[in-house]
Short mmCIF file of C-alpha atoms in Angstrom, two decimals:
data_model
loop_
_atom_site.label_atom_id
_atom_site.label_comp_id
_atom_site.label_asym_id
_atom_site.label_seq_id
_atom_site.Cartn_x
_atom_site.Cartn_y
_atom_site.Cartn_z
CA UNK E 1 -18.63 6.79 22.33
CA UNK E 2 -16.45 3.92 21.56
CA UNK E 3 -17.18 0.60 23.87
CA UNK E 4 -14.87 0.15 26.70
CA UNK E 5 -12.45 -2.61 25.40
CA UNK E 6 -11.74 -0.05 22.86
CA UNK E 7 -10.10 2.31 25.53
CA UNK E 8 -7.60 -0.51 26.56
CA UNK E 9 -3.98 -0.57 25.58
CA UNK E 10 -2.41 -0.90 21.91
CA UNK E 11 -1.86 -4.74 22.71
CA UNK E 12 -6.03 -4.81 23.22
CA UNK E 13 -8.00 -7.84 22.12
CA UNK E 14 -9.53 -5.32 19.21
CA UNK E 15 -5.84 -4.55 17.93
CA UNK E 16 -4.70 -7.48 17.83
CA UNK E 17 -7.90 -8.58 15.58
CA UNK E 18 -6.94 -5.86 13.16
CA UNK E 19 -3.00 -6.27 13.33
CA UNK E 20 -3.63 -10.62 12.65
CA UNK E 21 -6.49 -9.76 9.62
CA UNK E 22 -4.19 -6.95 8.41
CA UNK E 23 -1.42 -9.35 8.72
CA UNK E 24 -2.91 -12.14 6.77
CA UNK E 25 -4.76 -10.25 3.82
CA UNK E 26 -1.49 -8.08 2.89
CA UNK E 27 0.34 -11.72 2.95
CA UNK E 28 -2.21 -12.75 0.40
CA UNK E 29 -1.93 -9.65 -1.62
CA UNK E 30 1.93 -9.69 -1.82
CA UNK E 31 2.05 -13.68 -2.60
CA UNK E 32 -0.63 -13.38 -4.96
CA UNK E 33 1.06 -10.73 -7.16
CA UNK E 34 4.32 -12.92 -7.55
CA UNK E 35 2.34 -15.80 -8.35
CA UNK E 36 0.24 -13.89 -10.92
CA UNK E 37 3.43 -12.56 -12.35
CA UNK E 38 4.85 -16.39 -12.63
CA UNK E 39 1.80 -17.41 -14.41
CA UNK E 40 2.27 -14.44 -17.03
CA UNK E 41 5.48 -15.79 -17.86
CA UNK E 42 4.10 -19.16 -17.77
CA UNK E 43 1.63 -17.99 -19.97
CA UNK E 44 3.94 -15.60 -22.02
CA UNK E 45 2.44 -12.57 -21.83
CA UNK E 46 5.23 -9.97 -22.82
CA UNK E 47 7.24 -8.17 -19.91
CA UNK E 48 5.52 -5.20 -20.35
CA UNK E 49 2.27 -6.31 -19.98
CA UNK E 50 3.56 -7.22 -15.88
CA UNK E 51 3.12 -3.64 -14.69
CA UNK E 52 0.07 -3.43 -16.49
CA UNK E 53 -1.45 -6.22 -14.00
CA UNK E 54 -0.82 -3.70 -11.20
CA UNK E 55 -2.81 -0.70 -13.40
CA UNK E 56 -5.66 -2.70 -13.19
CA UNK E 57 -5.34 -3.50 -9.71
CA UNK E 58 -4.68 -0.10 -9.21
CA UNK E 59 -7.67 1.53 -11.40
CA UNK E 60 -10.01 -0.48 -8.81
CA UNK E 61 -9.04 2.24 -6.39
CA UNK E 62 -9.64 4.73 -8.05
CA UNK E 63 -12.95 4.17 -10.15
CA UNK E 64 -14.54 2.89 -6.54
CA UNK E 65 -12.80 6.12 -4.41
CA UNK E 66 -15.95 7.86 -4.65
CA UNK E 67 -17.96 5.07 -2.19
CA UNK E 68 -15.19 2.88 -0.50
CA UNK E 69 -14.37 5.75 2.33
CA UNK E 70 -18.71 6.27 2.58
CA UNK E 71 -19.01 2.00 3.09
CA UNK E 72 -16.12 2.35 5.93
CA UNK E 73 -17.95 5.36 7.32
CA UNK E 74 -21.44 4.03 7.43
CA UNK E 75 -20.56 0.12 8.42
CA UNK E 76 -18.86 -1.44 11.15
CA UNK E 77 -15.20 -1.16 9.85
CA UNK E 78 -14.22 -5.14 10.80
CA UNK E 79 -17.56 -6.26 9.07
CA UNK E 80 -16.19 -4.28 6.18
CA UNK E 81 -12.93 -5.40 6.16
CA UNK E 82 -14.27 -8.94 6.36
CA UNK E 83 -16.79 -8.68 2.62
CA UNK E 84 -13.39 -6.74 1.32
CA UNK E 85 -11.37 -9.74 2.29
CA UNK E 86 -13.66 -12.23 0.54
CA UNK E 87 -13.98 -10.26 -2.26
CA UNK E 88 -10.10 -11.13 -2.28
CA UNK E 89 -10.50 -14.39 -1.42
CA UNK E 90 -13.13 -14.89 -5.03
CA UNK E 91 -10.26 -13.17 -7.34
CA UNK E 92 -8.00 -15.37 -6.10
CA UNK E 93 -10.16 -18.35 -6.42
CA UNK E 94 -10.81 -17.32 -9.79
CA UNK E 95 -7.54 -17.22 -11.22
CA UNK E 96 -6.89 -21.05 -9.15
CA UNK E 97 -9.96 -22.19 -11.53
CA UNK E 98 -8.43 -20.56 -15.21
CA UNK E 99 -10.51 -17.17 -14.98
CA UNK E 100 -8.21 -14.64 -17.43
CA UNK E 101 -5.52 -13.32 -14.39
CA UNK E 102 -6.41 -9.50 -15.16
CA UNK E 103 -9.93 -10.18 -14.69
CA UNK E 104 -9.25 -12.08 -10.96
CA UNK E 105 -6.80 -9.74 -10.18
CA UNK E 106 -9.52 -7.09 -10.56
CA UNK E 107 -11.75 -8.92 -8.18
CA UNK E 108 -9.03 -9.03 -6.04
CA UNK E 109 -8.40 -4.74 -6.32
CA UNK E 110 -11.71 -3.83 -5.74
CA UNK E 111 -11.53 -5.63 -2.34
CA UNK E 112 -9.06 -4.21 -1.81
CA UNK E 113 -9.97 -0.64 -2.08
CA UNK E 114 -12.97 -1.36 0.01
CA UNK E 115 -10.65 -3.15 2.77
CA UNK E 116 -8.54 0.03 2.96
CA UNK E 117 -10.42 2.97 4.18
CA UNK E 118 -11.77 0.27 6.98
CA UNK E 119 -8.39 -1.03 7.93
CA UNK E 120 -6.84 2.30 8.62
CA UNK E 121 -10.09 4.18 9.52
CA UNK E 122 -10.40 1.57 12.37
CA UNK E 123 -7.03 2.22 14.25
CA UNK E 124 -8.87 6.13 14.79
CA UNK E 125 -11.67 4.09 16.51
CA UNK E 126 -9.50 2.01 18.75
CA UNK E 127 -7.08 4.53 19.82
CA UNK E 128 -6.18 8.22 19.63
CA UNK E 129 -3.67 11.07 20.17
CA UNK E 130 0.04 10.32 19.84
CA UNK E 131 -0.87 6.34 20.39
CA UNK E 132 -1.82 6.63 17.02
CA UNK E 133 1.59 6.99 15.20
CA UNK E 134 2.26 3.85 18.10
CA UNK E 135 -0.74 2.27 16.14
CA UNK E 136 0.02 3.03 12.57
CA UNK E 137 3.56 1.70 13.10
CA UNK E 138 2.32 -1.45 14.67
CA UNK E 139 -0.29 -1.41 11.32
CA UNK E 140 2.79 -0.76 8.82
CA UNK E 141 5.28 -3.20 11.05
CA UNK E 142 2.48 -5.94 10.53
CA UNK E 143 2.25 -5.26 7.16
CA UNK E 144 6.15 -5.00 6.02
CA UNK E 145 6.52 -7.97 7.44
CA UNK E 146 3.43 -9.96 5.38
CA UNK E 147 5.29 -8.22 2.47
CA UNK E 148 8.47 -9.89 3.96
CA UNK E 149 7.02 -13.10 3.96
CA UNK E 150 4.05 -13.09 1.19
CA UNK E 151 6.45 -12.32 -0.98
CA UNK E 152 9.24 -14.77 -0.48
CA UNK E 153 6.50 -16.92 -0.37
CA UNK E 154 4.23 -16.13 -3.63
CA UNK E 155 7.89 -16.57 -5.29
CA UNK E 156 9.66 -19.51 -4.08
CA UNK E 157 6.01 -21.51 -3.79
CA UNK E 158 6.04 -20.66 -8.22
CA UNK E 159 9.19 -21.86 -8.91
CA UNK E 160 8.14 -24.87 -7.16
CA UNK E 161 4.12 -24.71 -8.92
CA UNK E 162 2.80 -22.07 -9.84
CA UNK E 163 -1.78 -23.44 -9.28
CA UNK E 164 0.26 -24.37 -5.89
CA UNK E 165 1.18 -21.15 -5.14
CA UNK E 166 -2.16 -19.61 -6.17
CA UNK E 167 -4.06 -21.96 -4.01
CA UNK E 168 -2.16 -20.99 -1.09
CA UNK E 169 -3.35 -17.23 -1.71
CA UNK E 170 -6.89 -18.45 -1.66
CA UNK E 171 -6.47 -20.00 1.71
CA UNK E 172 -4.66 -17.38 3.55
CA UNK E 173 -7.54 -14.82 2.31
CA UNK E 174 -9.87 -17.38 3.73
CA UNK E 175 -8.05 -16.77 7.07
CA UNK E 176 -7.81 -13.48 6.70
CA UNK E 177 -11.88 -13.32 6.96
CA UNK E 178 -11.94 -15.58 10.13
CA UNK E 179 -9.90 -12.80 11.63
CA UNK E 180 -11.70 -10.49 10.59
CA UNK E 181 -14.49 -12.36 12.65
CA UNK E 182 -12.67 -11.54 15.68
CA UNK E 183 -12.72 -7.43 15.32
CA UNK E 184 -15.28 -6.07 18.24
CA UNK E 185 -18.07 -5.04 16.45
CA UNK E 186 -18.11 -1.26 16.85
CA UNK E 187 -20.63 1.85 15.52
CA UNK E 188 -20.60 2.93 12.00
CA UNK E 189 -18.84 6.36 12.66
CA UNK E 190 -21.30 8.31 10.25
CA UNK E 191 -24.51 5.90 10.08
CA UNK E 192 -27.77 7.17 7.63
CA UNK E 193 -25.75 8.98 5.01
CA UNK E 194 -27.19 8.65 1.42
CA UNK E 195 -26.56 6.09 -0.65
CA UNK E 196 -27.90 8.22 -4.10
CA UNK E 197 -24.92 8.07 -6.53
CA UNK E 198 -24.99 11.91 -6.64
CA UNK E 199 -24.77 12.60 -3.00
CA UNK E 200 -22.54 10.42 -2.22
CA UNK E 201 -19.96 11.58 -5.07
CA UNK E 202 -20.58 14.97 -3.83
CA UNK E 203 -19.55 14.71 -0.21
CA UNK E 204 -16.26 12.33 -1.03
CA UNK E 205 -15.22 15.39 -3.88
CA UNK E 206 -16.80 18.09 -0.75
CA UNK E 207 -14.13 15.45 1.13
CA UNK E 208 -11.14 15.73 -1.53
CA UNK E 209 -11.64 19.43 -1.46
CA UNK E 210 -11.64 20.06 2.15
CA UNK E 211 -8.50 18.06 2.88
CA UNK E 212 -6.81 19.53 0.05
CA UNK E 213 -7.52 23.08 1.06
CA UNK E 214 -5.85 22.36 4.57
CA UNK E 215 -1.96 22.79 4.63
CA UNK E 216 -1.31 19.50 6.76
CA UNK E 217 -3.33 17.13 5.01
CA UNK E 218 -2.78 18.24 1.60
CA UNK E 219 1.11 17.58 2.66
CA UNK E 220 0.63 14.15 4.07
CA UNK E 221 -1.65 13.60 0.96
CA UNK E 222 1.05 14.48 -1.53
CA UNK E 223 4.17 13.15 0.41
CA UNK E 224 2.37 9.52 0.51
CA UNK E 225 1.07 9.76 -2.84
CA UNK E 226 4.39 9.78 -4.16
CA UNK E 227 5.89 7.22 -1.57
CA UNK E 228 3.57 4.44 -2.69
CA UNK E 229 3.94 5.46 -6.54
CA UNK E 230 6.97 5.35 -6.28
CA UNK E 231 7.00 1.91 -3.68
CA UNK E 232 4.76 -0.33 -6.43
CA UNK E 233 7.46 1.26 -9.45
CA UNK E 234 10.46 -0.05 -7.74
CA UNK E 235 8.79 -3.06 -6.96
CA UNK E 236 8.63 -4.10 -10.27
CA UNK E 237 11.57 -2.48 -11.46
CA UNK E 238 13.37 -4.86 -9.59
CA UNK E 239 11.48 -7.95 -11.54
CA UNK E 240 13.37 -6.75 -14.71
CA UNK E 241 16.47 -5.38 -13.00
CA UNK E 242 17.41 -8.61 -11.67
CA UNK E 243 18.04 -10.58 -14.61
CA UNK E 244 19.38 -7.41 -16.05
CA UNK E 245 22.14 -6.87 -13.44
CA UNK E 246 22.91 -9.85 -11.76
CA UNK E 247 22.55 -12.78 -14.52
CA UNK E 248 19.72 -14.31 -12.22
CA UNK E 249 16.01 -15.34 -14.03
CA UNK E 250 14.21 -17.27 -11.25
CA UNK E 251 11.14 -16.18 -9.37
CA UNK E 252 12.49 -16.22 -6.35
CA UNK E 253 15.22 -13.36 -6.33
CA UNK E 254 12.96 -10.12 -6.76
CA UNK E 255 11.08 -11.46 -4.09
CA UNK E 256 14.23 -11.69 -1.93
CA UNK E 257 15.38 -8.43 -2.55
CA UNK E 258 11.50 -6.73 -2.01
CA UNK E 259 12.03 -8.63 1.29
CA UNK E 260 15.15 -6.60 2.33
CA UNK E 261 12.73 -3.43 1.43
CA UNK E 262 10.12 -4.80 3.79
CA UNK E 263 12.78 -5.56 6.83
CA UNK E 264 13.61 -1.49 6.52
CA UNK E 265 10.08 -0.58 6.60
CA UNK E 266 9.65 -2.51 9.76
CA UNK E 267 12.66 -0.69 11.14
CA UNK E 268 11.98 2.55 9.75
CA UNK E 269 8.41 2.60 11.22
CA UNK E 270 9.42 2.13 14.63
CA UNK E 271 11.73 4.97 14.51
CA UNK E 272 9.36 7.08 13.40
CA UNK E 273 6.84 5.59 16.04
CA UNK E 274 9.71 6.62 18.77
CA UNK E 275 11.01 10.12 17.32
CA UNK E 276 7.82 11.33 15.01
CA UNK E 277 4.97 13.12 17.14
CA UNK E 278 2.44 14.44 15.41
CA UNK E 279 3.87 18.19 16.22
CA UNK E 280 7.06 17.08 14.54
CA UNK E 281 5.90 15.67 11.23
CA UNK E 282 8.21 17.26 9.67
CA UNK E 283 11.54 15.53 10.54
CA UNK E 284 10.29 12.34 8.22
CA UNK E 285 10.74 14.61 5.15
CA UNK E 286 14.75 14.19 4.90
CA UNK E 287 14.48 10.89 4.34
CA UNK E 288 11.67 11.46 1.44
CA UNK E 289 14.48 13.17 -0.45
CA UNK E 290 17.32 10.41 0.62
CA UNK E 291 15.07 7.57 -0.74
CA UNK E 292 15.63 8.61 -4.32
CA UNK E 293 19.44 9.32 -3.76
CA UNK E 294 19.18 5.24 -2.37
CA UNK E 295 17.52 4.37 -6.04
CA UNK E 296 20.13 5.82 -8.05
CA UNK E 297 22.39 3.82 -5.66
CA UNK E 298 21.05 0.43 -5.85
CA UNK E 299 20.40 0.70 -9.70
CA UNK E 300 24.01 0.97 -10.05
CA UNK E 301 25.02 -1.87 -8.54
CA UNK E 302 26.11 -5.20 -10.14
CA UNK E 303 26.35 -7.81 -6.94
CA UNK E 304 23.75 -9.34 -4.63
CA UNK E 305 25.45 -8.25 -1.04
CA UNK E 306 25.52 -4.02 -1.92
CA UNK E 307 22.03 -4.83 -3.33
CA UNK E 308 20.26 -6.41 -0.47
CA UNK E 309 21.97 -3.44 1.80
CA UNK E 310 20.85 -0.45 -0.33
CA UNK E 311 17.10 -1.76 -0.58
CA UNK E 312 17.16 -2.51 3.24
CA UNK E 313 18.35 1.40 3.70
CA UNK E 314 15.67 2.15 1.33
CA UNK E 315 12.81 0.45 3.56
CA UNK E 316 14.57 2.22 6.27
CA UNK E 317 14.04 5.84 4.79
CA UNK E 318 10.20 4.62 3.50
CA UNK E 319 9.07 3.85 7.10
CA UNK E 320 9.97 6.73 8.68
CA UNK E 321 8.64 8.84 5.62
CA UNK E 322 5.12 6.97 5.59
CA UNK E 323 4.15 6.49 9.09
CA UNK E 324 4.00 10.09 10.33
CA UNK E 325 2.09 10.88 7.21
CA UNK E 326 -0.29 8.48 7.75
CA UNK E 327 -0.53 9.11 11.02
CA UNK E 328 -1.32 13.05 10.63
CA UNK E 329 -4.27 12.71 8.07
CA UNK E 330 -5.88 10.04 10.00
CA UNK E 331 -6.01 12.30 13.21
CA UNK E 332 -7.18 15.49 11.22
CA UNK E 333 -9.21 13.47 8.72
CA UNK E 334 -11.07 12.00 11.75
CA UNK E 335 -12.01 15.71 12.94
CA UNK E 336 -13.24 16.73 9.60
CA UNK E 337 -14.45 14.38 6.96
CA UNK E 338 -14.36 11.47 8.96
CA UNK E 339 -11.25 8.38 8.84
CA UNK E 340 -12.78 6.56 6.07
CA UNK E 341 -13.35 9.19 3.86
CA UNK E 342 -10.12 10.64 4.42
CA UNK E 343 -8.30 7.61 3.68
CA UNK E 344 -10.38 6.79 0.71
CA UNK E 345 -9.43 10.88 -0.75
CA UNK E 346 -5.50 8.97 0.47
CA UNK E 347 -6.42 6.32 -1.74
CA UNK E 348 -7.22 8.13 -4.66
CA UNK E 349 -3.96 10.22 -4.74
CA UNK E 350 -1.57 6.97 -4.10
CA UNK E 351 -3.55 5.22 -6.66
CA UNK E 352 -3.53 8.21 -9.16
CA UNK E 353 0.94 8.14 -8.66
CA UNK E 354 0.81 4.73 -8.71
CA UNK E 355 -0.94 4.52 -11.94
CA UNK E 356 0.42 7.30 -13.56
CA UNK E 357 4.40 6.10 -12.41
CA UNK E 358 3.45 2.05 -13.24
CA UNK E 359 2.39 3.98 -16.92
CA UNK E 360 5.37 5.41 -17.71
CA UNK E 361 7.02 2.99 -16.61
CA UNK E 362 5.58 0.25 -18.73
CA UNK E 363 6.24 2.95 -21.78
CA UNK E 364 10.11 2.70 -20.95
CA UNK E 365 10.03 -1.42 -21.17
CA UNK E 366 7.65 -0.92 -24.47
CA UNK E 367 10.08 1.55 -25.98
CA UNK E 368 13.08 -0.74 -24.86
CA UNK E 369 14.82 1.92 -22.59
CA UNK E 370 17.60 0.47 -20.34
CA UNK E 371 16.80 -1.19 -17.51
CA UNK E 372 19.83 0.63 -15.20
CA UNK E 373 19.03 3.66 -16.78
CA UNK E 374 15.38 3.73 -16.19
CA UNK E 375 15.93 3.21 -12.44
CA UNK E 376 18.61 6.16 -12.17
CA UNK E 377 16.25 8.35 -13.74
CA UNK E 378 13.00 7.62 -11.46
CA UNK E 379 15.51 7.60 -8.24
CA UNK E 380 16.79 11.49 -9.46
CA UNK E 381 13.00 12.56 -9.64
CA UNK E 382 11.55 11.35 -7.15
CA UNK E 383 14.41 13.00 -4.92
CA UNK E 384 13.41 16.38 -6.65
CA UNK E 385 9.71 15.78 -6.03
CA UNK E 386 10.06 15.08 -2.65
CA UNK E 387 12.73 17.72 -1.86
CA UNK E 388 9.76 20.41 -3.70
CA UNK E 389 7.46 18.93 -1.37
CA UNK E 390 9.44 19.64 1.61
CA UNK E 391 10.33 23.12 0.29
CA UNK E 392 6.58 24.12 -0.35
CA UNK E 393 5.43 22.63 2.36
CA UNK E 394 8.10 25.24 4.59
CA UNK E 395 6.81 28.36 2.67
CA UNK E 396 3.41 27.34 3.91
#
């Protein structure tokens, strides 16, 4: 039985916890990545050794998948969420002090695949039913926007220094575990479970195989999988695109421009909060297919203005894609395999796209494949995949 306060509205003391150490941590992840990125080309590590930064970031999630949703499970989620964030807050600290940036940036992933099946495994906890999609777009709102602003920030603070910038990361992960503080301490939702390395891999595969044999999670499972693959691609597409297509070599542009992305999110997920019940999932999957028709769009463009409006439409589409999906495996992953796990099985499947996309995309930069071209390409299948997706999902 969840505590009392926990039954108040979204705008409850608990929420607001969560939304402000949400807020916080994904500021510190999005700032740190641009400042890591400055310091490679500080450094001169060659350009396609940038994506590779993310793969190890990236490979955190999935070599800890296994446990992370189990921790969230068997641990009060905002005591979880708080060792995650300071996890963050070492990696960070490490790279401030000269630790190799691939091996802080590690640090930094493997909090963060802890802090995930917590942070989204809480909102089941705090509310339920169709004030769920409310709280998942209140959760993705609060996090566009410390994408918004991490990002512009982690950019224009390394043009201007790049330890600066760094340090600034450490500090707002420091914050991010006061919050954290703050969280109502509430059950563990599946206390006692085994902590043998064989039962536990067994129940979050028993996990992976249960949601994947039901028709509704295995879609939300797929159709997000491919959303953030394809989210962390374009995000660095855009670091080489820039200077590319518009002449411009600073640090600060692609962070302007991921920006516009995050301002659609934001918009995107409270349209989806406002016309997406979890009864009409469905209606988010048109604009799946019409992000990759916006790719192709804004990979042919030349000028700032078109650009900052095509990514913004692009945010637009994501949030109303994402938030439903979210939304629907959290509510039946609660039921079933419990919130943590399920998000952790999430985690694995967004991690798996993401590494597999930021791989072949690192492959096209080795090989020296256009820039313009590349992005028309991954905008074409990604339209097709999603399009499939929708298709299969109808003959269901």
């Amino acid at each position: 039985m969840l505590k009392p306060e926990m039954n108040a509205s979204l705008w409850s003391r608990g929420m607001m916890a969560v939304i402000a150490a949400q807020f916080l941590s994904a500021f510190g992840d999005n700032a740190l990545l641009f400042a890591t990125l400055a310091l490679l080309k500080v450094e001169f590590y060659p350009d396609w050794s940038q994506p590779i930064l993310q793969m190890v970031f990236v490979g955190a999630y999935i070599l800890f998948a296994p446990f992370v949703g189990q921790v969230a499970d068997s641990f009060a989620k905002g005591r979880v969420m708080m060792i995650a964030n300071g996890l963050k807050l070492l990696g960070a600290a490490s790279i401030c002090f000269g630790v190799n940036p691939f091996v802080g940036y590690l640090l930094v992933g493997i909090g963060a695949a802890a802090y995930s099946p917590a942070k989204y495994g809480i909102l089941g906890e705090i509310t339920s039913g169709d004030k769920l999609v409310k709280a998942n777009g209140l959760m993705e709102s609060s996090t566009i926007a410390a994408i918004l602003l991490g990002s512009v920030a982690g950019g224009v603070l390394a043009d201007w220094h790049v330890l600066a910038a760094l340090g600034v990361c450490a500090l707002v992960y420091a914050g991010a575990v006061v919050a954290n503080l703050l969280i109502p301490k509430l059950p563990a939702a599946r206390p006692g479970q085994s902590w043998r390395f064989t039962p536990m891999t067994h129940s979050f595969f028993s996990a992976c195989k249960s949601l994947w044999c039901n028709g509704e999670t295995r879609f939300s499972l797929v159709g997000t999988s491919l959303f953030w693959g394809a989210g962390v691609t374009l995000r660095f597409l855009l670091v080489l695109w820039v200077p590319v297509a518009l002449g411009i070599t600073d640090n600060a542009t692609p962070t302007y421009l991921n920006a516009m992305v995050a301002v659609g999110i934001v918009v995107g997920a409270g349209l989806a909060a406002k016309l997406v019940t979890l009864e009409t999932v469905a209606r988010c999957m048109p604009a799946g297919v019409l992000i990759g028709v916006a790719v192709v769009l804004f990979s042919l463009q030349h000028a700032l203005l078109p650009a900052y409006g095509v990514l913004m439409l692009i945010g637009i589409l994501g949030g109303f894609f994402v938030v439903p999906l979210n939304a629907l495996l959290q509510a039946i992953g609660k039921a079933s395999v419990g919130a943590g796990n399920a998000i952790a099985v999430q985690n694995l499947g967004e991690n798996m796209a993401m590494l597999l996309m930021l791989g072949l995309y690192s492959l096209a930069v080795k090989v020296g494949a256009p820039v313009v071209g590349t992005g028309v390409g991954f905008g074409v299948i990604f339209a097709l995949a999603i399009a499939a997706l929708w298709f299969w999902q109808r003959r269901q």
